Short mmCIF file of C-alpha atoms and ligand atoms in Angstrom, two decimals:
data_model
loop_
_atom_site.label_atom_id
_atom_site.label_comp_id
_atom_site.label_asym_id
_atom_site.label_seq_id
_atom_site.Cartn_x
_atom_site.Cartn_y
_atom_site.Cartn_z
CA MET A 1 0.00 0.00 0.00
CA GLU A 2 2.92 2.35 0.70
CA ASN A 3 3.99 2.34 -2.92
CA VAL A 4 1.44 4.80 -4.29
CA VAL A 5 3.24 5.49 -7.55
CA ARG A 6 6.02 3.31 -8.92
CA GLU A 7 8.73 5.90 -8.79
CA SER A 8 11.36 3.84 -10.55
CA ASP A 9 9.75 4.67 -13.89
CA PRO A 10 8.50 8.23 -14.21
CA THR A 11 6.22 7.31 -17.09
CA ASN A 12 4.46 4.61 -15.08
CA ASN A 13 1.64 5.90 -12.90
CA VAL A 14 -0.05 2.56 -12.17
CA PRO A 15 -0.22 1.93 -8.40
CA ASP A 16 0.08 -1.62 -7.08
CA ALA A 17 -3.56 -1.67 -5.99
CA ILE A 18 -4.63 -1.10 -9.61
CA PHE A 19 -2.04 -3.43 -11.05
CA SER A 20 -3.39 -6.22 -8.87
CA LYS A 21 -6.82 -5.92 -10.52
CA LEU A 22 -5.47 -7.00 -13.92
CA GLY A 23 -6.67 -10.47 -14.74
CA LEU A 24 -9.50 -10.63 -12.21
CA GLN A 25 -12.06 -10.37 -15.03
CA LEU A 26 -15.26 -9.99 -13.03
CA HIS A 27 -17.13 -9.95 -16.36
CA ARG A 28 -16.22 -13.59 -16.96
CA ARG A 29 -17.74 -14.88 -13.72
CA ASP A 30 -21.22 -16.21 -14.35
CA ASN A 31 -22.23 -15.85 -10.69
CA HIS A 32 -21.07 -12.27 -10.35
CA PRO A 33 -23.49 -9.40 -11.07
CA ILE A 34 -21.17 -8.11 -13.82
CA GLY A 35 -21.05 -11.54 -15.51
CA ILE A 36 -24.79 -12.06 -15.07
CA LEU A 37 -25.46 -8.70 -16.72
CA LYS A 38 -23.02 -9.40 -19.56
CA ASN A 39 -24.80 -12.68 -20.29
CA ALA A 40 -28.22 -10.99 -20.21
CA ILE A 41 -27.04 -8.43 -22.76
CA TYR A 42 -25.64 -11.25 -24.91
CA ASP A 43 -29.08 -12.90 -24.78
CA TYR A 44 -30.74 -9.71 -25.96
CA PHE A 45 -28.42 -9.35 -28.94
CA ASP A 46 -28.71 -13.04 -29.80
CA GLU A 47 -32.51 -12.84 -29.73
CA SER A 48 -32.82 -9.54 -31.58
CA HIS A 49 -30.09 -10.10 -34.20
CA GLY A 50 -30.13 -13.83 -34.68
CA GLY A 51 -26.68 -14.47 -33.23
CA LYS A 52 -24.92 -12.13 -35.68
CA PHE A 53 -22.93 -10.32 -33.01
CA VAL A 54 -19.49 -11.81 -32.45
CA LYS A 55 -18.44 -11.60 -28.79
CA PHE A 56 -15.04 -10.84 -27.34
CA ASP A 57 -14.43 -10.79 -23.60
CA ASP A 58 -10.77 -11.72 -23.28
CA LEU A 59 -8.87 -8.98 -25.11
CA CYS A 60 -5.81 -7.75 -23.19
CA PRO A 61 -6.44 -4.50 -21.24
CA ILE A 62 -2.83 -3.35 -21.75
CA VAL A 63 -2.85 -1.56 -25.12
CA ASP A 64 -0.80 0.87 -27.22
CA VAL A 65 -1.55 4.56 -26.94
CA LYS A 66 -2.32 4.31 -30.64
CA LYS A 67 -5.16 1.83 -30.12
CA ASN A 68 -6.61 3.58 -27.12
CA PHE A 69 -6.53 7.09 -28.60
CA ASP A 70 -5.22 7.60 -32.16
CA ASP A 71 -7.25 4.84 -33.79
CA VAL A 72 -10.46 6.37 -32.46
CA LEU A 73 -9.48 9.93 -33.45
CA VAL A 74 -8.88 11.31 -29.94
CA PRO A 75 -7.08 14.63 -30.55
CA ASP A 76 -3.50 15.06 -29.31
CA ASP A 77 -4.50 17.64 -26.72
CA HIS A 78 -7.59 15.82 -25.38
CA VAL A 79 -7.64 15.61 -21.54
CA SER A 80 -8.24 11.88 -21.58
CA ARG A 81 -4.65 11.41 -22.82
CA SER A 82 -3.16 13.10 -19.73
CA TYR A 83 -1.36 11.29 -16.94
CA ASN A 84 -3.97 12.79 -14.69
CA ASP A 85 -6.77 10.84 -16.37
CA THR A 86 -5.17 7.67 -17.73
CA TYR A 87 -2.89 4.96 -16.33
CA TYR A 88 0.32 4.70 -18.35
CA VAL A 89 2.44 1.56 -18.16
CA ASP A 90 5.12 3.38 -20.14
CA ALA A 91 5.14 6.34 -22.51
CA SER A 92 3.48 4.41 -25.35
CA THR A 93 1.36 1.88 -23.41
CA VAL A 94 -1.76 2.39 -21.30
CA LEU A 95 -4.33 0.42 -19.37
CA ARG A 96 -7.24 0.89 -21.80
CA CYS A 97 -9.58 3.63 -20.58
CA HIS A 98 -12.42 2.32 -22.75
CA THR A 99 -13.33 -0.74 -24.76
CA SER A 100 -13.39 1.54 -27.83
CA ALA A 101 -9.64 0.78 -27.92
CA HIS A 102 -10.53 -2.40 -29.85
CA GLN A 103 -12.97 -0.92 -32.39
CA ALA A 104 -10.51 -0.12 -35.15
CA ASP A 105 -8.67 -3.48 -35.03
CA LEU A 106 -11.87 -5.48 -35.15
CA LEU A 107 -13.26 -3.40 -38.01
CA ARG A 108 -10.00 -3.88 -39.88
CA SER A 109 -10.29 -7.65 -39.43
CA GLY A 110 -13.62 -7.47 -41.20
CA HIS A 111 -16.12 -7.73 -38.33
CA THR A 112 -19.40 -5.92 -38.89
CA HIS A 113 -21.35 -6.88 -35.73
CA PHE A 114 -19.45 -7.23 -32.46
CA LEU A 115 -19.53 -6.86 -28.69
CA VAL A 116 -16.35 -6.35 -26.65
CA THR A 117 -16.51 -6.69 -22.87
CA GLY A 118 -13.58 -5.89 -20.61
CA ASP A 119 -12.10 -4.16 -17.60
CA VAL A 120 -11.19 -0.50 -18.17
CA TYR A 121 -9.09 1.84 -16.06
CA ARG A 122 -9.40 5.54 -15.26
CA ARG A 123 -7.93 7.94 -12.74
CA ASP A 124 -10.87 9.75 -11.21
CA SER A 125 -12.47 11.15 -8.09
CA ILE A 126 -13.95 8.89 -5.39
CA ASP A 127 -17.64 8.37 -4.69
CA SER A 128 -20.28 5.63 -4.80
CA THR A 129 -20.40 5.45 -8.62
CA HIS A 130 -16.70 5.92 -9.47
CA TYR A 131 -13.97 3.30 -9.11
CA PRO A 132 -10.64 3.33 -10.96
CA VAL A 133 -11.33 -0.07 -12.51
CA PHE A 134 -14.71 -0.84 -14.04
CA HIS A 135 -16.20 -2.84 -16.88
CA GLN A 136 -17.56 -1.77 -20.22
CA MET A 137 -19.28 -3.45 -23.11
CA GLU A 138 -18.68 -1.99 -26.53
CA GLY A 139 -21.06 -2.72 -29.37
CA VAL A 140 -20.46 -1.95 -33.03
CA ARG A 141 -22.69 -2.55 -36.01
CA VAL A 142 -21.81 -1.78 -39.63
CA PHE A 143 -24.52 -1.33 -42.27
CA SER A 144 -24.18 -1.74 -46.01
CA PRO A 145 -25.90 0.69 -48.43
CA ASP A 146 -28.80 -1.62 -49.31
CA GLU A 147 -29.89 -1.48 -45.67
CA TRP A 148 -30.56 2.25 -45.56
CA LEU A 149 -31.23 3.00 -49.25
CA ALA A 150 -34.63 1.36 -49.10
CA SER A 151 -35.58 3.35 -45.99
CA GLY A 152 -35.69 6.76 -47.67
CA VAL A 153 -33.65 8.45 -44.92
CA ASP A 154 -29.98 9.34 -45.12
CA ALA A 155 -27.36 6.90 -43.86
CA THR A 156 -26.51 8.80 -40.68
CA SER A 157 -30.12 9.26 -39.59
CA TYR A 158 -30.80 5.63 -40.37
CA ALA A 159 -27.90 4.46 -38.18
CA ALA A 160 -28.83 6.86 -35.37
CA MET A 161 -32.42 5.62 -35.39
CA ASP A 162 -31.37 1.99 -35.39
CA LEU A 163 -28.91 2.66 -32.56
CA LYS A 164 -31.50 4.26 -30.29
CA LYS A 165 -34.06 1.60 -31.12
CA THR A 166 -31.53 -1.14 -30.31
CA LEU A 167 -30.51 0.40 -26.98
CA GLU A 168 -34.07 1.18 -25.96
CA GLY A 169 -34.88 -2.45 -26.70
CA LEU A 170 -31.98 -3.48 -24.50
CA ALA A 171 -33.25 -1.32 -21.65
CA GLN A 172 -36.67 -2.88 -22.06
CA HIS A 173 -35.12 -6.35 -22.03
CA LEU A 174 -33.12 -5.64 -18.87
CA PHE A 175 -35.56 -3.58 -16.88
CA GLY A 176 -38.81 -4.96 -18.22
CA ILE A 177 -38.11 -8.42 -16.82
CA PHE A 178 -38.71 -7.80 -13.17
CA HIS A 179 -40.38 -4.44 -13.03
CA LYS A 180 -43.60 -5.69 -14.56
CA SER A 181 -45.71 -4.60 -11.63
CA ASP A 182 -43.80 -1.41 -11.15
CA HIS A 183 -45.03 1.44 -13.34
CA CYS A 184 -42.11 3.81 -13.36
CA ALA A 185 -39.36 1.22 -13.12
CA VAL A 186 -36.50 3.52 -14.03
CA ASP A 187 -36.34 7.06 -15.33
CA MET A 188 -34.10 7.36 -18.38
CA ARG A 189 -33.23 10.13 -20.78
CA TRP A 190 -31.12 10.69 -23.90
CA VAL A 191 -28.64 13.57 -23.78
CA ASP A 192 -26.71 14.96 -26.77
CA THR A 193 -22.98 14.88 -26.20
CA TYR A 194 -19.58 14.79 -27.89
CA PHE A 195 -17.15 11.93 -28.51
CA PRO A 196 -14.21 12.20 -30.92
CA PHE A 197 -15.19 8.91 -32.58
CA THR A 198 -18.91 9.42 -33.21
CA SER A 199 -21.18 12.06 -34.68
CA PRO A 200 -23.90 12.60 -33.70
CA SER A 201 -23.21 11.35 -30.17
CA PHE A 202 -25.57 10.57 -27.31
CA GLU A 203 -25.53 9.49 -23.69
CA LEU A 204 -28.15 7.52 -21.86
CA GLU A 205 -28.72 8.58 -18.27
CA ILE A 206 -30.67 6.82 -15.53
CA TYR A 207 -32.01 8.50 -12.41
CA PHE A 208 -30.35 6.77 -9.46
CA GLN A 209 -29.56 7.78 -5.87
CA GLU A 210 -31.19 11.18 -6.47
CA LYS A 211 -28.99 12.06 -9.45
CA TRP A 212 -28.86 11.54 -13.22
CA MET A 213 -26.12 8.96 -13.82
CA GLU A 214 -24.51 8.31 -17.20
CA VAL A 215 -24.71 4.62 -18.07
CA LEU A 216 -23.64 4.60 -21.71
CA GLY A 217 -22.18 6.67 -24.52
CA CYS A 218 -22.92 6.01 -28.18
CA GLY A 219 -23.24 7.47 -31.63
CA VAL A 220 -22.79 7.14 -35.35
CA THR A 221 -19.18 6.15 -36.10
CA GLU A 222 -17.00 8.82 -37.70
CA GLN A 223 -16.45 8.04 -41.39
CA ALA A 224 -12.66 8.36 -41.00
CA ILE A 225 -12.63 5.27 -38.75
CA LEU A 226 -14.59 3.20 -41.26
CA LYS A 227 -12.51 4.44 -44.21
CA ARG A 228 -9.26 3.49 -42.52
CA SER A 229 -10.56 -0.01 -42.09
CA GLY A 230 -11.44 -0.24 -45.76
CA LYS A 231 -15.17 0.33 -45.35
CA ILE A 232 -15.80 3.11 -47.82
CA ASP A 233 -19.50 2.78 -48.55
CA ASN A 234 -20.75 1.99 -45.07
CA VAL A 235 -22.24 3.60 -42.03
CA ALA A 236 -21.99 2.22 -38.50
CA TRP A 237 -23.06 2.82 -34.94
CA ALA A 238 -21.15 2.17 -31.73
CA PHE A 239 -21.94 2.22 -28.03
CA GLY A 240 -19.95 1.78 -24.82
CA LEU A 241 -21.93 0.73 -21.80
CA GLY A 242 -20.83 0.91 -18.14
CA LEU A 243 -21.65 -2.47 -16.64
CA GLU A 244 -21.23 -1.54 -12.96
CA ARG A 245 -23.60 1.38 -13.19
CA LEU A 246 -26.27 -0.61 -14.99
CA ALA A 247 -25.81 -3.44 -12.49
CA MET A 248 -26.16 -0.99 -9.59
CA VAL A 249 -29.59 -0.01 -10.88
CA LEU A 250 -30.66 -3.56 -11.77
CA PHE A 251 -29.57 -5.29 -8.57
CA GLU A 252 -29.96 -2.24 -6.28
CA ILE A 253 -26.29 -2.30 -5.32
CA PRO A 254 -25.64 0.98 -3.48
CA ASP A 255 -21.87 1.32 -3.82
CA ILE A 256 -19.50 0.44 -6.66
CA ARG A 257 -16.84 -0.94 -4.28
CA LEU A 258 -19.13 -3.88 -3.50
CA PHE A 259 -18.42 -5.46 -6.90
CA TRP A 260 -14.91 -6.24 -5.61
CA SER A 261 -16.06 -7.72 -2.32
CA THR A 262 -15.23 -11.35 -1.64
CA ASP A 263 -17.49 -11.33 1.44
CA GLN A 264 -19.88 -14.29 1.26
CA ARG A 265 -22.71 -12.02 2.34
CA PHE A 266 -22.26 -10.26 -1.00
CA THR A 267 -21.20 -13.05 -3.35
CA SER A 268 -23.84 -15.54 -2.17
CA GLN A 269 -26.67 -13.22 -3.23
CA PHE A 270 -26.09 -13.66 -6.97
CA SER A 271 -26.37 -16.66 -9.21
CA GLU A 272 -26.02 -17.45 -12.89
CA GLY A 273 -28.87 -16.28 -15.06
CA LYS A 274 -30.71 -14.45 -12.24
CA LEU A 275 -31.05 -10.88 -13.31
CA GLY A 276 -33.85 -10.04 -10.91
CA ALA A 277 -32.17 -10.64 -7.54
CA LYS A 278 -32.28 -7.53 -5.39
CA PHE A 279 -29.25 -7.03 -3.24
CA LYS A 280 -29.98 -7.00 0.51
CA PRO A 281 -27.36 -4.85 2.21
CA PHE A 282 -25.89 -6.33 5.34
CA SER A 283 -26.58 -3.91 8.18
CA LYS A 284 -25.22 -0.54 7.22
CA PHE A 285 -22.05 0.35 9.07
CA PRO A 286 -21.53 3.94 10.17
CA PRO A 287 -19.31 6.27 8.11
CA CYS A 288 -16.58 8.30 9.73
CA TYR A 289 -15.69 11.72 8.32
CA LYS A 290 -12.28 13.35 8.45
CA ASP A 291 -11.54 16.79 7.05
CA MET A 292 -8.19 18.05 5.87
CA SER A 293 -7.20 21.50 4.60
CA PHE A 294 -4.12 22.52 2.68
CA TRP A 295 -2.69 25.21 0.44
CA ILE A 296 -2.44 23.76 -3.05
CA SER A 297 0.25 24.32 -5.68
CA ASP A 298 -0.32 24.67 -9.43
CA SER A 299 0.33 20.99 -10.00
CA PHE A 300 -2.39 19.85 -7.56
CA THR A 301 -5.23 17.74 -8.96
CA GLU A 302 -8.12 16.01 -7.24
CA ASN A 303 -7.35 12.78 -9.11
CA ASN A 304 -3.85 12.71 -7.59
CA LEU A 305 -5.30 13.28 -4.13
CA CYS A 306 -7.79 10.45 -4.65
CA GLU A 307 -5.03 8.13 -5.81
CA VAL A 308 -3.10 8.80 -2.59
CA VAL A 309 -6.18 8.26 -0.42
CA ARG A 310 -7.14 5.08 -2.27
CA GLY A 311 -3.55 3.84 -2.04
CA ILE A 312 -3.66 4.09 1.74
CA ALA A 313 -7.26 3.38 2.64
CA GLY A 314 -8.06 0.97 -0.19
CA ASP A 315 -11.76 0.14 -0.34
CA LEU A 316 -12.35 1.68 3.10
CA VAL A 317 -12.71 5.09 1.47
CA GLU A 318 -16.24 5.82 0.31
CA GLU A 319 -16.05 9.42 -0.85
CA VAL A 320 -13.65 12.32 -1.14
CA SER A 321 -15.36 15.67 -1.54
CA LEU A 322 -14.21 19.26 -1.76
CA ILE A 323 -16.16 21.13 0.93
CA ASP A 324 -14.33 24.47 0.95
CA ASN A 325 -12.21 26.37 -1.53
CA PHE A 326 -10.90 29.93 -1.23
CA THR A 327 -8.03 32.12 -2.40
CA ASN A 328 -6.46 34.63 0.00
CA LYS A 329 -5.13 38.12 -0.73
CA LYS A 330 -1.67 36.71 -1.42
CA GLY A 331 -3.16 34.54 -4.14
CA GLN A 332 -2.74 31.24 -2.27
CA THR A 333 -5.57 28.77 -2.72
CA SER A 334 -6.79 26.56 0.09
CA HIS A 335 -8.86 23.40 -0.33
CA CYS A 336 -10.69 21.54 2.38
CA TYR A 337 -11.55 17.93 1.55
CA ARG A 338 -13.87 15.70 3.52
CA ILE A 339 -12.98 12.02 3.43
CA ALA A 340 -15.72 9.54 4.28
CA TYR A 341 -14.39 6.22 5.54
CA ARG A 342 -16.78 3.30 5.70
CA SER A 343 -16.36 -0.41 5.37
CA MET A 344 -19.02 -2.38 3.54
CA GLU A 345 -18.34 -5.35 5.78
CA ARG A 346 -17.70 -4.25 9.37
CA SER A 347 -17.50 -1.36 11.82
CA LEU A 348 -14.21 0.52 11.75
CA THR A 349 -12.52 1.44 15.02
CA ASP A 350 -11.53 5.02 15.86
CA GLU A 351 -8.01 3.85 16.18
CA GLU A 352 -7.69 2.45 12.69
CA ILE A 353 -9.36 5.46 11.10
CA ASN A 354 -7.07 7.83 12.95
CA GLN A 355 -4.12 5.82 11.78
CA LEU A 356 -5.35 5.92 8.16
CA GLN A 357 -6.00 9.63 8.30
CA TRP A 358 -2.59 10.28 9.81
CA ASN A 359 -1.01 8.28 7.00
CA VAL A 360 -3.06 10.13 4.39
CA ARG A 361 -1.99 13.52 5.78
CA GLU A 362 1.65 12.55 5.80
CA THR A 363 1.60 11.11 2.27
CA VAL A 364 -0.41 13.99 0.83
CA GLN A 365 2.15 16.38 2.30
CA ASN A 366 5.12 14.39 0.95
CA LYS A 367 3.85 13.53 -2.51
CA LEU A 368 1.48 16.26 -3.59
CA ASN A 369 3.49 19.38 -2.95
CA VAL A 370 0.81 21.00 -0.75
CA ILE A 371 1.07 22.69 2.65
CA LEU A 372 -1.20 21.28 5.33
CA ARG A 373 -3.03 23.85 7.43
N1 LIG B 401 -15.82 5.11 -25.24
C1 LIG B 401 -16.85 5.96 -24.70
C2 LIG B 401 -16.62 6.11 -23.19
O1 LIG B 401 -15.95 5.31 -22.61
C3 LIG B 401 -18.23 5.39 -24.91
C4 LIG B 401 -18.59 5.28 -26.37
C5 LIG B 401 -18.36 4.13 -27.09
C6 LIG B 401 -19.16 6.37 -27.01
C7 LIG B 401 -18.71 4.04 -28.43
C8 LIG B 401 -19.51 6.30 -28.34
C9 LIG B 401 -19.29 5.12 -29.04
O2 LIG B 401 -17.11 7.03 -22.56
#
């Protein structure tokens, strides 16, 4: 836990805690909510498209920068390329930050209907719906001209319509199953957005825990991506779906850390093929809040702070939130962060939380170039 960043290689910002998640492949466990959901989505595509979608769930999460970014047209100056947002293994290799990293290769190999499921990695803030490792399912479908020519609408509109129809059908398949008696099962909405690899682009949001939560991004594939893979006369759609977030809604799982729990009281509640099981939380353990204030420097980022806290407290940290922020007359900026510690499995003692917080303060001071107040 001490080794927050592997300092031996300045281009490697993958902490041990993240490194140890490689290969766990929650999406390939049929009794785990992520695997159960993956299989249910497979069923939907098999039923609706007669088994045309080819499935990949074992592609290596360590990929070239080129695959992760260049191949899907992410501009050179896009924030997602920064060390602050992405885990670099070395200067030209990353832990994929999305399953879109495999789109271009699979198109080039001639696939026209495919689903790619895998673990993805992102540096981010800490709360109940964000975890630095999560799982996505990518879907891509390529159309040939005869498919849209007969429809009377242009290719892009045709693909966009088919995309929304397909994903709305998926939502119906997933949520319709066990909400039959429940009139307003889930509130969903489409939001227009931007991705470098699609145009137009949309997000689907679901209302959960009193907020709108993004569960998938999608759109009509940029022509440049298709052209490069030799598909000159085609149009395609693509989506990338966040499996944890969808599973949180489906199984009523209140916190994203639970997916990593090996506690029997969690794991025993799910079984293969059972999409409807509602998670029963074991008695809720009390949170403990600790505040810390410091003067920041120009290089300070919240993601770096969260990495330090996660490196020390592991899954005992539930949320890190900025509760105060001001700049004094001398131009120095102070941040006050509130850290919520809570175990999903047991009550924490004052002593261990104090020890964690003391460690966090010391490490933040040493590694983040801030001045504690
Ligand atoms: N890759 C995007 C993300 O991770 C999701 C996406 C996939 C959007 C495919 C459009 C098309 O946020």
